[in-house]
mmCIF file of N, CA and C in Angstrom:
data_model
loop_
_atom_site.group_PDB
_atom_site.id
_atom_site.type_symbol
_atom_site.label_atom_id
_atom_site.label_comp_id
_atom_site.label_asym_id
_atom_site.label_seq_id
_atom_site.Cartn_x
_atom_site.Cartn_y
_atom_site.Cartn_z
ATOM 1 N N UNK A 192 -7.399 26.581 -1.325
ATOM 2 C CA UNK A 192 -6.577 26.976 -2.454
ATOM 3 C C UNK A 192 -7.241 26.732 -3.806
ATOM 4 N N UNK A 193 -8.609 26.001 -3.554
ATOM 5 C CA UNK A 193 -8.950 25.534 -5.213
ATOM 6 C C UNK A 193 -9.475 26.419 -5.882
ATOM 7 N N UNK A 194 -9.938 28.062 -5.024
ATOM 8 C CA UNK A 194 -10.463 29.290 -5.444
ATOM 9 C C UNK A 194 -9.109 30.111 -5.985
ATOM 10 N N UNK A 195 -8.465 30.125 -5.658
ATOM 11 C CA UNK A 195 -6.763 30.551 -5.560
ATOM 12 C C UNK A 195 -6.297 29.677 -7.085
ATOM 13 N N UNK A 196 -6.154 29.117 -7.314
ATOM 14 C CA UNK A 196 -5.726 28.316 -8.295
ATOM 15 C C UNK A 196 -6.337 27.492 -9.098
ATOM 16 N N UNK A 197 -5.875 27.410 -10.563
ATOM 17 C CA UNK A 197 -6.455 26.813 -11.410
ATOM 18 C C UNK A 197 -5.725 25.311 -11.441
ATOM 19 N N UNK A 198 -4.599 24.890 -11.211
ATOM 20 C CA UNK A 198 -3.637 23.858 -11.559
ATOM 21 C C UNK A 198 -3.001 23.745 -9.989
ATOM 22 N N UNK A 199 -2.680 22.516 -9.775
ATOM 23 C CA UNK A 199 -1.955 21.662 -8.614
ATOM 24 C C UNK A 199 -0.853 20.778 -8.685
ATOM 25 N N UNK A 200 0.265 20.522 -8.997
ATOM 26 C CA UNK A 200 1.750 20.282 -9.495
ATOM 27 C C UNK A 200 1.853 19.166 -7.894
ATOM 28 N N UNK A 201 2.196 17.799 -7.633
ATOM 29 C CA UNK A 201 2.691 16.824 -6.875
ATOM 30 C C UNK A 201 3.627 16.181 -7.595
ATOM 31 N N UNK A 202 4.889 16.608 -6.967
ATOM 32 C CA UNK A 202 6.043 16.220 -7.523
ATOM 33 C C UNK A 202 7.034 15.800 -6.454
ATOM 34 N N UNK A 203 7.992 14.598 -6.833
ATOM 35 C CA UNK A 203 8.833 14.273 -6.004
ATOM 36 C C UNK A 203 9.953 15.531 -6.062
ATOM 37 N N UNK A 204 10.753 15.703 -4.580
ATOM 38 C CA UNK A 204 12.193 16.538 -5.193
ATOM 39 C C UNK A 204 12.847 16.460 -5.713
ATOM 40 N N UNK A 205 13.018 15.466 -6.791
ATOM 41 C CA UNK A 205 13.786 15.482 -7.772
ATOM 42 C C UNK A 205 13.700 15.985 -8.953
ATOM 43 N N UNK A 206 12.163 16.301 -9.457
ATOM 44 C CA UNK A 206 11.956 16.473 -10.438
ATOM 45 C C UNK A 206 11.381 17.888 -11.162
ATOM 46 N N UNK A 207 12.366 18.087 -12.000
ATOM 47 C CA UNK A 207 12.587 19.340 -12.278
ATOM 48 C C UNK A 207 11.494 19.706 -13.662
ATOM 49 N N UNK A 208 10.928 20.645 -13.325
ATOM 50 C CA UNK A 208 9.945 21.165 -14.024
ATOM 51 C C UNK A 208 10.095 22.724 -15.025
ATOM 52 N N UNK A 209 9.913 22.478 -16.143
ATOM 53 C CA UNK A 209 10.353 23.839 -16.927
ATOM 54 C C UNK A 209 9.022 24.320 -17.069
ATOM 55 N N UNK A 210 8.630 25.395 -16.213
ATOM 56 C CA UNK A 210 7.697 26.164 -15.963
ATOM 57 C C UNK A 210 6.934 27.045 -16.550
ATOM 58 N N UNK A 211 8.306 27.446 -17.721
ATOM 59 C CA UNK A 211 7.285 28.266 -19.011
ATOM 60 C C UNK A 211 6.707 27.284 -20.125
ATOM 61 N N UNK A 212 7.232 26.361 -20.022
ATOM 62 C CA UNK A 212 6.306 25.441 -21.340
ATOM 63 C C UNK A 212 5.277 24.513 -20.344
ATOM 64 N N UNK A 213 5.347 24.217 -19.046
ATOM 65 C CA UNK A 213 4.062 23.905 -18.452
ATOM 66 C C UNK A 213 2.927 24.808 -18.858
ATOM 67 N N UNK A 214 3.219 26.089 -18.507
ATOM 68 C CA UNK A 214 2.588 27.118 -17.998
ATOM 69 C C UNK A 214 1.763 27.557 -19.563
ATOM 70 N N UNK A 215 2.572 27.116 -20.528
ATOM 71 C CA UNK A 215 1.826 26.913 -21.818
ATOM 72 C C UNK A 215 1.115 26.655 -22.434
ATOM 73 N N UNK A 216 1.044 24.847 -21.675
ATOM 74 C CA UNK A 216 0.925 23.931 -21.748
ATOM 75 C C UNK A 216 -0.273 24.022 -21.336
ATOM 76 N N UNK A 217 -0.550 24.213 -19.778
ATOM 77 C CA UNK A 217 -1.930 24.320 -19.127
ATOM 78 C C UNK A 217 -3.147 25.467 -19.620
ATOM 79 N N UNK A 218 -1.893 26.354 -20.234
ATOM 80 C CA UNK A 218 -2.980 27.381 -21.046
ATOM 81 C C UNK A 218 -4.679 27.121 -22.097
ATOM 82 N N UNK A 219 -3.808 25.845 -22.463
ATOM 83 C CA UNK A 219 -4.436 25.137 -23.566
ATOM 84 C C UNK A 219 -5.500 23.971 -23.021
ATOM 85 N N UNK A 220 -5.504 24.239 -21.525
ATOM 86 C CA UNK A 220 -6.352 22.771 -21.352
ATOM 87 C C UNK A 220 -7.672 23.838 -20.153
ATOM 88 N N UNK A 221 -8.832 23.391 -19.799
ATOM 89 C CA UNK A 221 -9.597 23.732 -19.072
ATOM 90 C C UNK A 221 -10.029 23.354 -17.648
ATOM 91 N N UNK A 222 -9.165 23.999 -16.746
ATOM 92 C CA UNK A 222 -9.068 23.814 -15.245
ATOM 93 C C UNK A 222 -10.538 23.296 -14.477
ATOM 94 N N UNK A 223 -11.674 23.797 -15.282
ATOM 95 C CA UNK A 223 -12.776 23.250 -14.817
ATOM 96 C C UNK A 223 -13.319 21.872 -15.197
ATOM 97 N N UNK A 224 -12.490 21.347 -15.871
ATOM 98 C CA UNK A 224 -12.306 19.765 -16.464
ATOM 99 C C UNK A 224 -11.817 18.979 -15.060
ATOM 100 N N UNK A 225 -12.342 18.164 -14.865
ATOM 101 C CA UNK A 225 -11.544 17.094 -13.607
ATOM 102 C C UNK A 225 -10.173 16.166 -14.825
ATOM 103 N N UNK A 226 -9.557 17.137 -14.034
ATOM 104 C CA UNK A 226 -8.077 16.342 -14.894
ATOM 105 C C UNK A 226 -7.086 15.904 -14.338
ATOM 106 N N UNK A 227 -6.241 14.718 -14.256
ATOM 107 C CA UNK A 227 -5.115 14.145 -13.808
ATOM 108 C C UNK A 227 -4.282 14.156 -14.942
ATOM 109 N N UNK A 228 -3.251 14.543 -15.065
ATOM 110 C CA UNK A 228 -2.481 14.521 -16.027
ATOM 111 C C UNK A 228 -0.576 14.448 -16.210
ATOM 112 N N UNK A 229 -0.395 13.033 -16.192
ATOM 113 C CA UNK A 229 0.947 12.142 -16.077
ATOM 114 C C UNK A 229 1.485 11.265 -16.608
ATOM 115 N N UNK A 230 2.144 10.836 -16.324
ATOM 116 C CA UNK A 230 3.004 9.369 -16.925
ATOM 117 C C UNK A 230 2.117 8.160 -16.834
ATOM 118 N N UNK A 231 1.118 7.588 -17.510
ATOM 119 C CA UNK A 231 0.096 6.707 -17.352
ATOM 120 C C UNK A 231 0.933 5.556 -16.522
ATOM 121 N N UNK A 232 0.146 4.631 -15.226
ATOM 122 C CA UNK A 232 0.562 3.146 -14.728
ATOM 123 C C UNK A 232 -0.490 2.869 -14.875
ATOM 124 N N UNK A 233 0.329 1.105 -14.742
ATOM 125 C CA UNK A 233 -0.707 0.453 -15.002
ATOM 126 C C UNK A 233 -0.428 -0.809 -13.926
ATOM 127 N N UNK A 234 0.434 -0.427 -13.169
ATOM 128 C CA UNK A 234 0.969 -1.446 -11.932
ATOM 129 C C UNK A 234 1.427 -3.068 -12.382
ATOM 130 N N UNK A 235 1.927 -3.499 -11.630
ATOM 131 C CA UNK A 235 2.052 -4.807 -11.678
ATOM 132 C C UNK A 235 1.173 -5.649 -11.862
ATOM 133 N N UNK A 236 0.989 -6.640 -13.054
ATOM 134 C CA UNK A 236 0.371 -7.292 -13.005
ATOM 135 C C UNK A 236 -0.759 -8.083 -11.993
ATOM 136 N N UNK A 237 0.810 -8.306 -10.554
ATOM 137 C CA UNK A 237 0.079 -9.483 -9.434
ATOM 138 C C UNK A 237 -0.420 -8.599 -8.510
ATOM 139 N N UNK A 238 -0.460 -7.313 -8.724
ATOM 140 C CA UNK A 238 -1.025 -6.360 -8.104
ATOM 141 C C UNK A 238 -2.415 -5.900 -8.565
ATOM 142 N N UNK A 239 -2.323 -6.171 -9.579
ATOM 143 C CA UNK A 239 -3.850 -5.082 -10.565
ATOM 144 C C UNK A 239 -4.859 -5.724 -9.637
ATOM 145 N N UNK A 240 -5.086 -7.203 -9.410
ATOM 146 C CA UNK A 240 -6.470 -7.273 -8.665
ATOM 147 C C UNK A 240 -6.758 -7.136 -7.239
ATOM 148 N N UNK A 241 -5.400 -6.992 -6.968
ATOM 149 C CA UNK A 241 -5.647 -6.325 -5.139
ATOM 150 C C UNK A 241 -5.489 -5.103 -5.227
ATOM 151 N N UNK A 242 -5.654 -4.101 -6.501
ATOM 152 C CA UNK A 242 -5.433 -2.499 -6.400
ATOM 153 C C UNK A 242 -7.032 -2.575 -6.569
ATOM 154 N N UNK A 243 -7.924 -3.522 -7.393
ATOM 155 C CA UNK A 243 -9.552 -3.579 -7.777
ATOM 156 C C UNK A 243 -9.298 -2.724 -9.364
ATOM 157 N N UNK A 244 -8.560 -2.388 -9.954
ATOM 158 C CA UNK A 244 -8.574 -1.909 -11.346
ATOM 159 C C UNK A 244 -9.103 -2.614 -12.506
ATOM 160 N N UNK A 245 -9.632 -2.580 -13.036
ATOM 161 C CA UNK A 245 -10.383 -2.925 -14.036
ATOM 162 C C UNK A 245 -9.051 -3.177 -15.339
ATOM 163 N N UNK A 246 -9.048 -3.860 -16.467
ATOM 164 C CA UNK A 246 -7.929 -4.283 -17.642
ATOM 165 C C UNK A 246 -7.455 -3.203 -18.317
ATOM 166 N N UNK A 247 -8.286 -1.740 -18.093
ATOM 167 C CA UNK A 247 -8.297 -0.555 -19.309
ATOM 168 C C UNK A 247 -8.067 0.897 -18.343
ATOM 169 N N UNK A 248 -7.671 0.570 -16.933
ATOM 170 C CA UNK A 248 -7.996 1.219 -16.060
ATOM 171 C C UNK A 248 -6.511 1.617 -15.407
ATOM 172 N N UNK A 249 -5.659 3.177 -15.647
ATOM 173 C CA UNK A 249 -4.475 3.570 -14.839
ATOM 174 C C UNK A 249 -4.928 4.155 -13.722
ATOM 175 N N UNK A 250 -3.226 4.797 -13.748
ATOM 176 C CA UNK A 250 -3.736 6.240 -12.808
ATOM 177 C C UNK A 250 -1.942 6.878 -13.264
ATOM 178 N N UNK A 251 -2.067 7.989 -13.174
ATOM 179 C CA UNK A 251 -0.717 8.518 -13.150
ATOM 180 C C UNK A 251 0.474 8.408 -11.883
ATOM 181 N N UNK A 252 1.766 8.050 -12.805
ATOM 182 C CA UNK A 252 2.553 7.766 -12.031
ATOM 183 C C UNK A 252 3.231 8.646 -11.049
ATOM 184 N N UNK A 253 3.483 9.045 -9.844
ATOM 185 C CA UNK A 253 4.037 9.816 -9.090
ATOM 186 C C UNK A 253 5.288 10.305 -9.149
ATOM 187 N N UNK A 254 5.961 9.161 -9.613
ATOM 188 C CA UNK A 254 7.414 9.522 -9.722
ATOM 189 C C UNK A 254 7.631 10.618 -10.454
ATOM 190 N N UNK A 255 7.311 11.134 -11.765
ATOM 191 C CA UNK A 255 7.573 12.089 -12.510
ATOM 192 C C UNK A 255 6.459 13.069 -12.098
ATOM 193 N N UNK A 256 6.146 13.312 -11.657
ATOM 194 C CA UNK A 256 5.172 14.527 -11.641
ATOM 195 C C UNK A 256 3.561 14.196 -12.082
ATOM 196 N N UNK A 257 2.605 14.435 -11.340
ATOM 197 C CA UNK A 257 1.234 14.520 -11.866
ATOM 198 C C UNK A 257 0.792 16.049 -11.132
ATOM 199 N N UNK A 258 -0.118 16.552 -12.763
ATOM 200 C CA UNK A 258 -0.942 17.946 -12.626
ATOM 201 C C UNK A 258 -2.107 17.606 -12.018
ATOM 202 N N UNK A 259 -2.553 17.986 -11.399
ATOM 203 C CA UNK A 259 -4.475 17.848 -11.202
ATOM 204 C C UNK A 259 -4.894 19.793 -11.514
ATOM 205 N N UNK A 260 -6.092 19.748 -12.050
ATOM 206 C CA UNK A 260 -7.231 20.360 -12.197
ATOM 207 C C UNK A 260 -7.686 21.044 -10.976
ATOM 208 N N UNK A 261 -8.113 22.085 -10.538
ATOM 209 C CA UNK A 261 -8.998 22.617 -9.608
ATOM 210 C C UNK A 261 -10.478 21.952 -9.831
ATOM 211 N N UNK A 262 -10.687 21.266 -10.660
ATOM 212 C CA UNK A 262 -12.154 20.896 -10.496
ATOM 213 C C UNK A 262 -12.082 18.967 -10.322
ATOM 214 N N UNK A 263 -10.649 18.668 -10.570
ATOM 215 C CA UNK A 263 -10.158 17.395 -9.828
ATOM 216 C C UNK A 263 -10.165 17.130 -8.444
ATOM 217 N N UNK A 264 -9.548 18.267 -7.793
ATOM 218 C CA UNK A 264 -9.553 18.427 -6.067
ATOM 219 C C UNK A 264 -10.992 18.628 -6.103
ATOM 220 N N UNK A 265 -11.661 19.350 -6.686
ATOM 221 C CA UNK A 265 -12.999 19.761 -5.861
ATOM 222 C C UNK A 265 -13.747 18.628 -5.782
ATOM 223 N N UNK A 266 -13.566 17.899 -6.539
ATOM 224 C CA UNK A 266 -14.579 16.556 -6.764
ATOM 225 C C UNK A 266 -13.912 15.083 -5.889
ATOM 226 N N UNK A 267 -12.848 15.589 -5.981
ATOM 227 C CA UNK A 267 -11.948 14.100 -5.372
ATOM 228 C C UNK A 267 -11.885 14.613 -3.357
ATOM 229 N N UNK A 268 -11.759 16.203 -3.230
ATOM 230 C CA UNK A 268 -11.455 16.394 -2.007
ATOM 231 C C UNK A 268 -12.798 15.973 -0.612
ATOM 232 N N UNK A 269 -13.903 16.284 -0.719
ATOM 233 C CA UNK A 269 -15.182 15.377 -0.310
ATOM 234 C C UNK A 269 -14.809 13.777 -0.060
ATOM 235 N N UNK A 270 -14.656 13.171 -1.288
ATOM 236 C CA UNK A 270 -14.049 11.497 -0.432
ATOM 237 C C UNK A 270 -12.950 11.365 -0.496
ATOM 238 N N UNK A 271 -11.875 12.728 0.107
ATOM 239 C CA UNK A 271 -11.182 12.182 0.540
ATOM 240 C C UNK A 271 -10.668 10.682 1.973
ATOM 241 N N UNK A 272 -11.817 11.243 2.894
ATOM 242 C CA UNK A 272 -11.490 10.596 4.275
ATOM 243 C C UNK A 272 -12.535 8.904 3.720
ATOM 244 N N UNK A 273 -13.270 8.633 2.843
ATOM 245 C CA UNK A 273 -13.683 7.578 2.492
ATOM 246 C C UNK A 273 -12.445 6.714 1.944
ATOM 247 N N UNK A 274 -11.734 7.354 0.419
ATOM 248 C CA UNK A 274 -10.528 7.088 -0.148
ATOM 249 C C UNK A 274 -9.699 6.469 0.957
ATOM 250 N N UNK A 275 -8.977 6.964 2.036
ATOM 251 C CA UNK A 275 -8.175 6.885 3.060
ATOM 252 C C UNK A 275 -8.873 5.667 3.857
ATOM 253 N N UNK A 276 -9.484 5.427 4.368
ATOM 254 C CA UNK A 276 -10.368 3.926 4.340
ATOM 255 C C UNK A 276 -10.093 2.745 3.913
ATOM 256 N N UNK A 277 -10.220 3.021 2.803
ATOM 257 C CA UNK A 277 -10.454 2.046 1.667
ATOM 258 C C UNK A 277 -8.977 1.647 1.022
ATOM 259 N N UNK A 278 -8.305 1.971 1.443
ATOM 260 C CA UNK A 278 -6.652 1.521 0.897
ATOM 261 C C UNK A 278 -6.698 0.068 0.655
ATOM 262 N N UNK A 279 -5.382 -0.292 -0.414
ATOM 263 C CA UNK A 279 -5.369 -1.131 -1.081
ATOM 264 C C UNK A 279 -3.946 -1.767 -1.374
ATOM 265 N N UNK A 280 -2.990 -0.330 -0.846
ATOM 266 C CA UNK A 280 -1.615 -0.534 -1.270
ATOM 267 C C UNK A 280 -0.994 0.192 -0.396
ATOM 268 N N UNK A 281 0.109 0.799 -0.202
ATOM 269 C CA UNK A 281 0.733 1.760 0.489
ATOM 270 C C UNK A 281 1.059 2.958 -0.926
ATOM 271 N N UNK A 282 1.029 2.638 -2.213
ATOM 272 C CA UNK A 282 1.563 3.730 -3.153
ATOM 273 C C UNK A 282 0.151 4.703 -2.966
ATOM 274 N N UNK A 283 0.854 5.931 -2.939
ATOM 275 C CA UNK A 283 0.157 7.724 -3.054
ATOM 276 C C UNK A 283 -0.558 7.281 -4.372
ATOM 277 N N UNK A 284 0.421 7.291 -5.212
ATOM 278 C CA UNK A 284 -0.152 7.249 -6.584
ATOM 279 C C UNK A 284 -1.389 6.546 -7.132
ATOM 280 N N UNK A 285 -1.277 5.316 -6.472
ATOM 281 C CA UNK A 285 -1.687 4.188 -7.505
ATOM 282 C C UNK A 285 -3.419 4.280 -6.178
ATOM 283 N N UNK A 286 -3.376 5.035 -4.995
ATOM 284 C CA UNK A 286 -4.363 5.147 -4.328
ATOM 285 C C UNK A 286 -4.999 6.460 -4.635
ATOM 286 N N UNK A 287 -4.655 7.415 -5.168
ATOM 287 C CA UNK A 287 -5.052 8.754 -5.556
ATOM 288 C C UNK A 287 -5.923 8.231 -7.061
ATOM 289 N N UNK A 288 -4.731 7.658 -7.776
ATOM 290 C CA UNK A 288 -5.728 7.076 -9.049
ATOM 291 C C UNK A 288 -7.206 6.460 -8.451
ATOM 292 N N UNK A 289 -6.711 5.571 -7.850
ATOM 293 C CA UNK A 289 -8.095 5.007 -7.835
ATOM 294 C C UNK A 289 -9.338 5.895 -6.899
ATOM 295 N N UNK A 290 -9.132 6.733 -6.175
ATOM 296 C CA UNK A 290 -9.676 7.583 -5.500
ATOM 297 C C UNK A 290 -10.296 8.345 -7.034
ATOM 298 N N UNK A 291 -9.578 9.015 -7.877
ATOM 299 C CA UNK A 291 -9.804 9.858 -8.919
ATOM 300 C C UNK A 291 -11.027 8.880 -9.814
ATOM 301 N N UNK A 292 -11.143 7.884 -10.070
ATOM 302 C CA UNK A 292 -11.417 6.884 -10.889
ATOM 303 C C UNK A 292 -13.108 6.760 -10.239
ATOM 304 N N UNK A 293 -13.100 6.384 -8.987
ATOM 305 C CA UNK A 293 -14.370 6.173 -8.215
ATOM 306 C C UNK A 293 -14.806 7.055 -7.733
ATOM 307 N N UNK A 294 -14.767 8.753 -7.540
ATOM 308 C CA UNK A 294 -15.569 9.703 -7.566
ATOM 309 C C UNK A 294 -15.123 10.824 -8.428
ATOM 310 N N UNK A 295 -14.086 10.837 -9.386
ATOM 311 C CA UNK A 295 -14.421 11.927 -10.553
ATOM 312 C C UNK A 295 -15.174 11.927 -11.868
#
């Protein structure tokens, strides 16, 4: 799909998305950019050093919606099965960040 599409939308079912001002929105940004783009975390404190994050270091939060880039998947999809390995937590989110972080 990353030939198929410029933008990738992971959203819980709850969360409702107004599609013409996304769609605006993404107009303005460059799909060949490795981009994550969300509600910045920064996790729990007693968590940050068993996630391995660095003091200056998120990832976007899941709950509300995160965009990725077609040139985000292309770069992140290769380690994926390394990423999956290497877990740290049970959160999507806060393991996708750091997946994004150490090979984008």
């Amino acid at each position: 799909y990353v030939e198929r599409f410029d933008w990738f939308v992971r959203a819980d079912d709850d969360v409702y998305i107004k599609e013409d001002r996304l769609g605006r929105f993404l107009q303005s940004l460059d799909p060949r950019e490795p981009l994550a783009i969300g509600q910045p975390g920064f996790g729990r404190p007693e968590d940050r050093e068993a996630m391995r994050f660095d003091s200056k270091q998120n990832y976007c939060m899941g709950g509300t919606g995160v965009i990725f880039s077609k040139e985000t998947l292309r770069k992140v999809g290769p380690y994926i099965q390394w990423c999956l390995k290497n877990l740290y937590s049970i959160h999507d989110d806060v393991e996708f960040g750091r997946c994004f972080y150490n090979v984008a």
